[in-house]
XYZ file of C-alpha atoms in Angstrom:
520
model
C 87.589 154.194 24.838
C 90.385 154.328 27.422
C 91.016 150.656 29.305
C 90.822 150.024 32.842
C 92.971 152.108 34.748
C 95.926 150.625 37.130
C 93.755 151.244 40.403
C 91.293 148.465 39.269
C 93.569 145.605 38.682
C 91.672 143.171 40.008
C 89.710 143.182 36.617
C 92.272 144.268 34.376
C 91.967 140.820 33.155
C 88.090 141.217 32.434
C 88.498 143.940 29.672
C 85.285 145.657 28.713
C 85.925 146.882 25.312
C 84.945 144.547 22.233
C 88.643 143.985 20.697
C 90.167 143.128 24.611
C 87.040 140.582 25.130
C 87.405 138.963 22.096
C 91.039 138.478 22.585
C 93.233 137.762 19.363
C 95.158 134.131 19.530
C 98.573 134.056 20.608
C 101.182 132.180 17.666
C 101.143 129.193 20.159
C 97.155 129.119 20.162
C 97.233 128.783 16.054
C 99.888 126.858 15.688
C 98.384 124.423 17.985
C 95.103 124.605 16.123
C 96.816 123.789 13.144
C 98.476 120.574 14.408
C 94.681 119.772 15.892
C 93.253 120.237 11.898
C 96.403 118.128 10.557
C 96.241 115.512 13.050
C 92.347 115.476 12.160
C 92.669 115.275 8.429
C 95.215 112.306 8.807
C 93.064 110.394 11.163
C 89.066 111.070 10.909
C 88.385 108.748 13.151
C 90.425 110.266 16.302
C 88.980 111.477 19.187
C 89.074 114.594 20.789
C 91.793 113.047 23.674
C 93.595 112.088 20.864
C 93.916 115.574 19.784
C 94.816 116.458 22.866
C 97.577 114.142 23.057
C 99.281 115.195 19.777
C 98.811 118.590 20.478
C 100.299 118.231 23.891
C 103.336 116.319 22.384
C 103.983 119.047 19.722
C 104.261 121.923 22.382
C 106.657 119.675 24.435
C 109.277 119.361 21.470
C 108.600 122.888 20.837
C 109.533 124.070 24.421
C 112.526 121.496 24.414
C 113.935 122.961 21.287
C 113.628 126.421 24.022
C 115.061 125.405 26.661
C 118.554 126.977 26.141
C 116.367 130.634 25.888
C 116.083 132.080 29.573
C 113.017 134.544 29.847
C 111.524 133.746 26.267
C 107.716 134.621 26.503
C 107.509 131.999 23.847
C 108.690 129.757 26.228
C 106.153 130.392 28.715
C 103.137 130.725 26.261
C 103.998 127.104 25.304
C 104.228 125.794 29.343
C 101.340 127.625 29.815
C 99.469 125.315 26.660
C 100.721 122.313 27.847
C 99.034 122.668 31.219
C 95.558 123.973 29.746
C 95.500 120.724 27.422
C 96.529 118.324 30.066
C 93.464 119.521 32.466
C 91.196 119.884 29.296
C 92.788 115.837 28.884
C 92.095 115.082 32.826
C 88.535 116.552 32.369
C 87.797 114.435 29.898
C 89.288 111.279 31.420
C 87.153 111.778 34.518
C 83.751 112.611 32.052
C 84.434 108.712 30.852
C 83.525 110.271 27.396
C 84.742 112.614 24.613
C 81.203 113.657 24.560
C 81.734 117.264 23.321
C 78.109 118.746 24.074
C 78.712 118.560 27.736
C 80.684 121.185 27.989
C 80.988 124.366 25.683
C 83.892 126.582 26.092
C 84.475 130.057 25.298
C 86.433 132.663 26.444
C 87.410 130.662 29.345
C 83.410 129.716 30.712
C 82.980 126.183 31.220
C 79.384 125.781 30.006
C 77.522 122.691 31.328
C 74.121 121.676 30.789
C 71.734 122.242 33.686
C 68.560 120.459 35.543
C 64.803 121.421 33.540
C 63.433 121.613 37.124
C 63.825 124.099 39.394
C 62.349 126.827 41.830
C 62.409 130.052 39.200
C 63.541 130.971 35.827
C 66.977 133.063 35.237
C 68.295 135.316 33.284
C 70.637 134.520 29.982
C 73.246 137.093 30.333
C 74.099 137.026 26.691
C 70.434 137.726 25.530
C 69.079 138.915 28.435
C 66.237 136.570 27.960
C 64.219 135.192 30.273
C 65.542 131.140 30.495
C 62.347 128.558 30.667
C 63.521 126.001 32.842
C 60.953 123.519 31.296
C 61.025 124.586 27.338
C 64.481 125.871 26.682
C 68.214 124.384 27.556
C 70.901 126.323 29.615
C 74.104 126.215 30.957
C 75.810 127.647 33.285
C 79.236 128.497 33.851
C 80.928 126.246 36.425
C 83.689 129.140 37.009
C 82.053 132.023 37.534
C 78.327 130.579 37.336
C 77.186 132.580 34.498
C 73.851 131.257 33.395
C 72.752 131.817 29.449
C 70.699 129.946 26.939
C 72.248 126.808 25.234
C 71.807 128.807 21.934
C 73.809 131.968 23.529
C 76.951 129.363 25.033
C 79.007 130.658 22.025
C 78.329 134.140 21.898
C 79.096 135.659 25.446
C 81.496 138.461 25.181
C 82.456 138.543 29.105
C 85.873 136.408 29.228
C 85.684 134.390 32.411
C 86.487 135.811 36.169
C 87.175 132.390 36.999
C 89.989 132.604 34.647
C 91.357 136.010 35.930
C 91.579 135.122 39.351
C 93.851 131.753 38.826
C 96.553 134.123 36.964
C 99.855 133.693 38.830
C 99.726 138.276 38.610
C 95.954 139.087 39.259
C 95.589 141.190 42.394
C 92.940 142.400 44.114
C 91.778 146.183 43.455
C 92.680 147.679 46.811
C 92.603 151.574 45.751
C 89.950 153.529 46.419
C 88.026 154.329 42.880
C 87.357 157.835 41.326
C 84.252 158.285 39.475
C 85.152 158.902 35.975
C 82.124 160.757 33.834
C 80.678 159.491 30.669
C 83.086 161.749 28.590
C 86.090 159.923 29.771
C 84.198 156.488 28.458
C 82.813 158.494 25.019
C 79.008 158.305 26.688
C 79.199 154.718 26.113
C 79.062 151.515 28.314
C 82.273 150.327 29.948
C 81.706 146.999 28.684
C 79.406 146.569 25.782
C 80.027 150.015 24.559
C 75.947 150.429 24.374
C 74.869 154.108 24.516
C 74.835 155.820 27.702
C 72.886 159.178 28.534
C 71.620 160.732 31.917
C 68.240 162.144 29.924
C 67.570 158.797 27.713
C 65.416 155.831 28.349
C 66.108 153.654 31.260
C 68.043 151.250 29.735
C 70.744 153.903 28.345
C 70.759 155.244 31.963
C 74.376 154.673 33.560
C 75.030 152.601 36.519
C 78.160 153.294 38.719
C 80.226 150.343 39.647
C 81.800 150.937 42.756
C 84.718 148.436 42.561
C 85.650 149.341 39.316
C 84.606 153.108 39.087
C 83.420 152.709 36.027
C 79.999 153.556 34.162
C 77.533 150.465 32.683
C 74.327 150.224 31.110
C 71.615 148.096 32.988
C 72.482 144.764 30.887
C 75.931 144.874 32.418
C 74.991 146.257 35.721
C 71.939 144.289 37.623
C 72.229 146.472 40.820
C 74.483 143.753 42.741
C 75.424 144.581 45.689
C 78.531 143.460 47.268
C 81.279 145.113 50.035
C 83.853 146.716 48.256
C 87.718 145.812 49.335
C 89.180 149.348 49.241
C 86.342 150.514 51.709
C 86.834 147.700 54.108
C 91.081 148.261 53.914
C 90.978 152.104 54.566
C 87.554 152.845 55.955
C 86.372 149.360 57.614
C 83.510 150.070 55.263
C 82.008 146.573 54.636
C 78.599 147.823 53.738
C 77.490 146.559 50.463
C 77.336 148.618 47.330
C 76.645 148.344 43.741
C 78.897 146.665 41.393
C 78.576 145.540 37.884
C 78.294 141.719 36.904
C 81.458 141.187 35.820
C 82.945 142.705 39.206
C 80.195 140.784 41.004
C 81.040 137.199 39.825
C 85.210 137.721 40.199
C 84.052 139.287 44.593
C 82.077 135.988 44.371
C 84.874 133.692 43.570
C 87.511 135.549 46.064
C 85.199 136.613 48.758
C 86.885 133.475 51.281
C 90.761 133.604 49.311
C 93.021 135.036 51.717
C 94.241 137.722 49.601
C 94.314 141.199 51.946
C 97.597 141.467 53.767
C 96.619 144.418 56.247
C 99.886 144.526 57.890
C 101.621 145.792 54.352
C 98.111 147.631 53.115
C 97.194 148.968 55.660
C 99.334 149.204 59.082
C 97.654 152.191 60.620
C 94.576 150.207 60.926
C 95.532 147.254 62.839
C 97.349 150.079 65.231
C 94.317 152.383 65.993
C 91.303 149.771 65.296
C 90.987 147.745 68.655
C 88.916 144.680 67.263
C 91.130 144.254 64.699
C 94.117 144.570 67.116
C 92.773 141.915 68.757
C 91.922 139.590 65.868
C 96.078 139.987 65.308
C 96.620 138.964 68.811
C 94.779 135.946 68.691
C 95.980 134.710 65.447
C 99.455 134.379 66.740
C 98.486 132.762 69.721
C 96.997 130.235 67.456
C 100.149 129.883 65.409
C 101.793 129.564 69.216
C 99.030 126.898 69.839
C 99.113 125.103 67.112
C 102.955 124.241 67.764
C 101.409 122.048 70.829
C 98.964 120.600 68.769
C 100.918 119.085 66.115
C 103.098 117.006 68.654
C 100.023 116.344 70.886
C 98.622 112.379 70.361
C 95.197 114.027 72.074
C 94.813 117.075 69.712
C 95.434 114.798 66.825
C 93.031 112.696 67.828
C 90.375 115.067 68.786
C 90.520 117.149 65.552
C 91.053 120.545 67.454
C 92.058 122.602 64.583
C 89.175 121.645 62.757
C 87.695 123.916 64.995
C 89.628 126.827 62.670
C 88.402 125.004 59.656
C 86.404 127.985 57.647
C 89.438 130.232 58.460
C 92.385 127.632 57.694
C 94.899 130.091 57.087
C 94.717 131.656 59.960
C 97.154 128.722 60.982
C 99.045 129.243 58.331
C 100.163 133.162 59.151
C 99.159 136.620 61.126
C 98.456 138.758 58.477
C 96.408 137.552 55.351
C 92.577 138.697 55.561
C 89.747 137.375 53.230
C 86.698 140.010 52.289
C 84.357 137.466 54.116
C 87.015 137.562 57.057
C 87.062 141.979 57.151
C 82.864 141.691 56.506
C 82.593 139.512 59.661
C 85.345 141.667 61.718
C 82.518 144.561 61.211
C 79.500 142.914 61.835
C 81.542 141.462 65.094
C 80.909 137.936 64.211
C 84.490 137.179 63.592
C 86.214 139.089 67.187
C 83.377 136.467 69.226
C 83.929 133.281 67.311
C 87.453 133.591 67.471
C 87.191 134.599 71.445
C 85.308 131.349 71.265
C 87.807 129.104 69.657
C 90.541 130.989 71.627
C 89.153 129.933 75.003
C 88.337 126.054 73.420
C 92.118 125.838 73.006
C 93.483 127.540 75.944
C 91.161 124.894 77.994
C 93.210 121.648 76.227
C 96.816 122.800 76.282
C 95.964 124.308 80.199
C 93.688 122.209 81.849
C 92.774 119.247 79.801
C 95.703 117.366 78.116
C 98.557 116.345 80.203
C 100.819 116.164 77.172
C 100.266 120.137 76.697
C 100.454 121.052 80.060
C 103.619 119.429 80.599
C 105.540 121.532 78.009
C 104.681 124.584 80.018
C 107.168 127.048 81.509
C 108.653 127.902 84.871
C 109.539 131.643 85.243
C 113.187 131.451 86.224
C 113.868 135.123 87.055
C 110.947 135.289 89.047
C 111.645 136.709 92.398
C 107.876 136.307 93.687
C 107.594 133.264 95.518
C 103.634 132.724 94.823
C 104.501 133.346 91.316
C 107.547 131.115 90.790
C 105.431 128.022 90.654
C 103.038 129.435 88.159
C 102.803 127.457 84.978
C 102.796 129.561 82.204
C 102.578 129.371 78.137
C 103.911 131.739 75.083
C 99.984 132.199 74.316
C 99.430 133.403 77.744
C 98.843 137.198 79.073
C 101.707 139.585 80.825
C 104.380 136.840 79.188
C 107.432 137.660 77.327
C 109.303 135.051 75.010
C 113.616 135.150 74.643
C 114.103 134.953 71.233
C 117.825 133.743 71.827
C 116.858 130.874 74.523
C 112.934 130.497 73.531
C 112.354 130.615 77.226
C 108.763 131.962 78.640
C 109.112 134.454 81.639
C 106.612 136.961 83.577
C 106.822 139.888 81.184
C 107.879 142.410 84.113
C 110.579 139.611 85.329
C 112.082 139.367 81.952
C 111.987 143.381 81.412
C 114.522 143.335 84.836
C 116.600 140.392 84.119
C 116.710 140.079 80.117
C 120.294 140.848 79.750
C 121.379 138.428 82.579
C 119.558 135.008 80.775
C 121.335 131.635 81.987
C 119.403 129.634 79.423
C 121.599 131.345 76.416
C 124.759 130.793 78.495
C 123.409 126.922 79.260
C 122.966 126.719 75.236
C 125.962 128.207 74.369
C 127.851 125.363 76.831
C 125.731 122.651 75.424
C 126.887 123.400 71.671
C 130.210 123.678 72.138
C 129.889 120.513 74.122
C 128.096 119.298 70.766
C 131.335 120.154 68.789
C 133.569 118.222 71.519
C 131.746 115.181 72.049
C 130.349 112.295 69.598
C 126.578 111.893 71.638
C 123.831 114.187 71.290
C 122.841 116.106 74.156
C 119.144 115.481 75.339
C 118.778 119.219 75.782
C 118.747 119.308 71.857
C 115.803 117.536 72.005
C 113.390 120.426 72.558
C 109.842 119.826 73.997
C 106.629 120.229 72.660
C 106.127 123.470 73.475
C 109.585 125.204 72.082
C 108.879 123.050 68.432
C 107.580 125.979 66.844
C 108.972 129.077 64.701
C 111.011 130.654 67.258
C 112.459 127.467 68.801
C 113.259 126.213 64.899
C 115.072 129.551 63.968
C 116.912 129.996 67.337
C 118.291 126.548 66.355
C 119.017 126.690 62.742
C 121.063 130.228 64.188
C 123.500 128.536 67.162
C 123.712 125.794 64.307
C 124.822 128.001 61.502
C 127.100 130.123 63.779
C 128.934 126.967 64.747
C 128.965 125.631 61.210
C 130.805 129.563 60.081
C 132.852 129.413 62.784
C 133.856 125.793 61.560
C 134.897 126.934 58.168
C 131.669 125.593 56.945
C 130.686 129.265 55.444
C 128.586 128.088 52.423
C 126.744 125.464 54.511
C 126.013 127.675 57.147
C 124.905 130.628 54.845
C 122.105 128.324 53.537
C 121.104 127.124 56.706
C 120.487 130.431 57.797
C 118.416 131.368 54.890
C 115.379 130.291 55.894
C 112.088 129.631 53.646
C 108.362 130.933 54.813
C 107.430 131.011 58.209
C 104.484 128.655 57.488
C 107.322 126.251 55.901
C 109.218 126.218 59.446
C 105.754 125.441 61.706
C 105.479 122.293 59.579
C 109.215 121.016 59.034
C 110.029 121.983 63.136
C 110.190 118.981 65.306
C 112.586 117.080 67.015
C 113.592 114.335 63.993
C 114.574 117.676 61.959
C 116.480 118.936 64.709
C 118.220 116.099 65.507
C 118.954 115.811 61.747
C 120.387 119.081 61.739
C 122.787 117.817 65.036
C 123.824 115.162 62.645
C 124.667 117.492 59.998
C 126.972 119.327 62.554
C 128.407 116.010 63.737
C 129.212 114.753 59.989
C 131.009 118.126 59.556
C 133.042 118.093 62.260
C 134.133 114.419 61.091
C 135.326 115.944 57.683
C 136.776 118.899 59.693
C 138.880 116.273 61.481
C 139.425 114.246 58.140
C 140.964 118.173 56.586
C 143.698 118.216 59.388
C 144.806 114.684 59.564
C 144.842 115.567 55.158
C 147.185 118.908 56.814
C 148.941 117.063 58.609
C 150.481 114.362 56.225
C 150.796 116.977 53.995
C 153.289 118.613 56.427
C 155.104 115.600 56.889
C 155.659 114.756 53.429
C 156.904 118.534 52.935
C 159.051 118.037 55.769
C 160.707 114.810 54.250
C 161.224 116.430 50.977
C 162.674 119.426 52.783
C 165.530 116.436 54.733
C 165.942 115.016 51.007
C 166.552 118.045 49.391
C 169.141 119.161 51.956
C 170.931 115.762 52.279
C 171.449 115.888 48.371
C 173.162 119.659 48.534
């Protein structure tokens, strides 16, 4: 039977044929095992940490032995051992025991044992038994939350979606799914490889798994429902549909991961879908917002982001969705609790706080006299923002007067000034309210163009390769900046120490120039 096509990467890592579940060791895998069975022969008495421990020191003199090799899949295979056995080792060390029966692993499940009691029996999805709470043992899997029979820990089949989804390359399945017949799966189960036929019993009766596209018999595929990513990305389709298990557990463990960048998936959308264009809007006002926040005593004190704190990355960038996030965009939920948050913030920096209101803006083109004395913010509406001076204007004042801006002629002054002088100019010391992305890269590019225009090409190349934008919200502030002065200050010093270095050199030419002469 054919493997999981390229559309439904997501669980390319959950194979559903017999030889990709039961996945052959790697040479790193057995040769580990055998150091575990030598190290056990030679001591009986060791415990299972001590395994770990010699296991974990064989793989280290294995990789430094590697190191020279660049790109050596070996090489990884062996990092990648070392950091299963040292969480394996932390697990244990926090368990207090090597107690081996509280946990059973296979296939990547972490099996523990569960509670007698509870409100109604499950299902053992190895078996598919019914589990008696009061007579029979279980576990479930703390990854994905598989539930089967104590008996059954060892035989599941399904490798863990826990384990897929904390791969460095899984992605999530974003292309819409074509229905593939039972011919292109041999009429049997996409998973189990069971027997499948429209005109059999129930049980051999296919069930279509819309994330995957993919056919299942009705041990794999319980009728789940969940909203399908694809659907949501091109249609805004977040009704739910069915899915097999094994797609239903690895939705369950990503549904709030920000993993959906709409902006690159789907661009059209956020154009032509006004909730959604709105949803963008107020996202970077709260990246805007958040700039006051972290130098504000008062926001610090009251917590505000926390008011953000089921969608934290929203502070963190514009563009990264969660399914939960897209679900509660259609239902409408997420447009009004944002509004809400939107308008909690606005009040503080506008009306509240005293330290945010203070690092507002004047609009200096303004030729409106009621307007002049307006105080107004890079979050607020009809503004535009300089990218060169980081200024806030009227957006129809700045459309007139863009070209004409005296704050990048007053910055230019002030940084050649910088280059002249020994003392740092207080105007480097930005307020609140310019310490945020722009303000930061505006800096770091007068900085660099006086570095290259210094001779200090290298220096200033690196300074103007700049890391993630979330990276410059939380390194921007004024001890940074003024670091960066210092940098240009310590530069100019060796500039100065180069031409007095010139300029004995010239002398000394010149006096072996007189000595040569004198002697002819």
């Amino acid at each position: 039977m054919s493997s999981l096509s390229s559309d439904v990467s997501g669980l390319a890592d959950i194979s559903f044929r017999k030889e990709s579940i039961c996945e052959e060791p790697t040479p790193v895998d057995t040769e580990v095992s055998d150091i575990i069975a030598l190290h056990r022969s030679n001591e009986p008495n060791c415990t299972r940490s001590d395994e770990i421990m010699a296991a974990i020191a064989h793989c280290k003199n294995r990789l430094k032995e590697r190191m020279s090799e660049r790109n050596s899949p070996v090489k990884q295979m062996y990092l990648d051992k070392i950091v299963q056995l040292s969480l394996e080792k932390q697990k244990l060390e926090e368990n207090g025991d090597d107690n081996e029966d509280a946990v059973v692993k296979a296939l990547g499940h972490e099996f523990y044992l569960q509670r007698s009691h509870g409100r109604r029996n499950p299902y053992c999805e190895v078996c598919m038994g019914t589990i008696w709470r009061v007579v029979q043992s279980w576990r479930r899997c703390k990854l994905c939350g598989i539930r089967v029979h104590d008996k059954c820990s060892t035989e599941v089949r399904r490798v863990c979606a826990g384990v897929a989804v904390s791969r460095r390359d899984f992605r999530l399945a974003t292309a819409m799914c074509e229905e593939r017949g039972l011919c292109a799966q041999n009429y049997a189960c996409a998973e189990c490889e069971a027997p499948l036929a429209y005109e059999g019993h129930v049980s051999q009766q296919p069930r279509l798994c819309e994330y995957t596209g993919l056919l299942f018999c009705s041990n794999c595929h319980w009728g789940d429902q969940w909203s399908i990513p694809a659907r949501i990305i091109h249609n805004m389709d977040a009704r739910p549909r069915p899915v097999c298990r094994a797609a239903k557990q690895l939705l369950a463990i990503v549904d709030n991961r920000p993993l959906i960048d709409l902006s690159e998936m789907s661009p059209s959308l956020i154009k032509y879908h006004k909730e959604l264009k709105r949803v963008q809007q107020l996202r970077r006002n709260f990246l805007l917002m958040k700039c006051y926040f972290i130098s504000c005593r008062n926001a610090a004190k009251l917590r505000i982001l926390q008011y953000l704190n089921r969608h934290q990355h929203f502070v963190e960038g514009a563009d990264m969705y969660s399914i939960a996030d897209l679900r509660e965009l259609c239902t409408g939920n997420l447009l009004r609790d944002l509004e809400d948050i939107h308008t909690v913030f606005r009040r503080h920096i506008e009306e509240e706080c005293e330290i945010c209101a203070g690092n507002g803006f004047y609009c200096e083109m303004c030729d409106d006299a009621d307007k002049r004395d307006e105080v107004i913010f890079p979050f607020s509406e009809n503004v535009a923002m300089c990218q060169k001076c980081l200024a806030v204007f009227h957006a129809k004042c700045f459309e007139k007067r863009s070209s004409n801006c005296s704050r990048q002629v007053y910055s230019r002054e002030q940084m050649m000034h910088l280059r002249r002088s020994e003392n740092v100019p207080k105007s480097i010391a930005l307020p609140a309210g310019l310490e945020c992305i722009y303000s930061f890269e505006a800096l770091i590019e007068i900085v660099g163009k006086e570095l290259k225009s210094s001779g200090c090409r290298d220096l200033a190349r690196d300074i103007l390769l700049i890391p993630s934008i979330s990276e410059r919200i939380h390194r921007c502030g004024t001890p940074y900046l003024r670091a960066l002065v210092e940098v240009h200050k310590e530069l100019r010093r060796l500039e100065m120490g180069l031409r007095e270095a010139e300029e004995a050199t010239r002398t000394h030419r010149a006096c072996w120039n007189r000595y040569r002469n004198s002697k002819s």
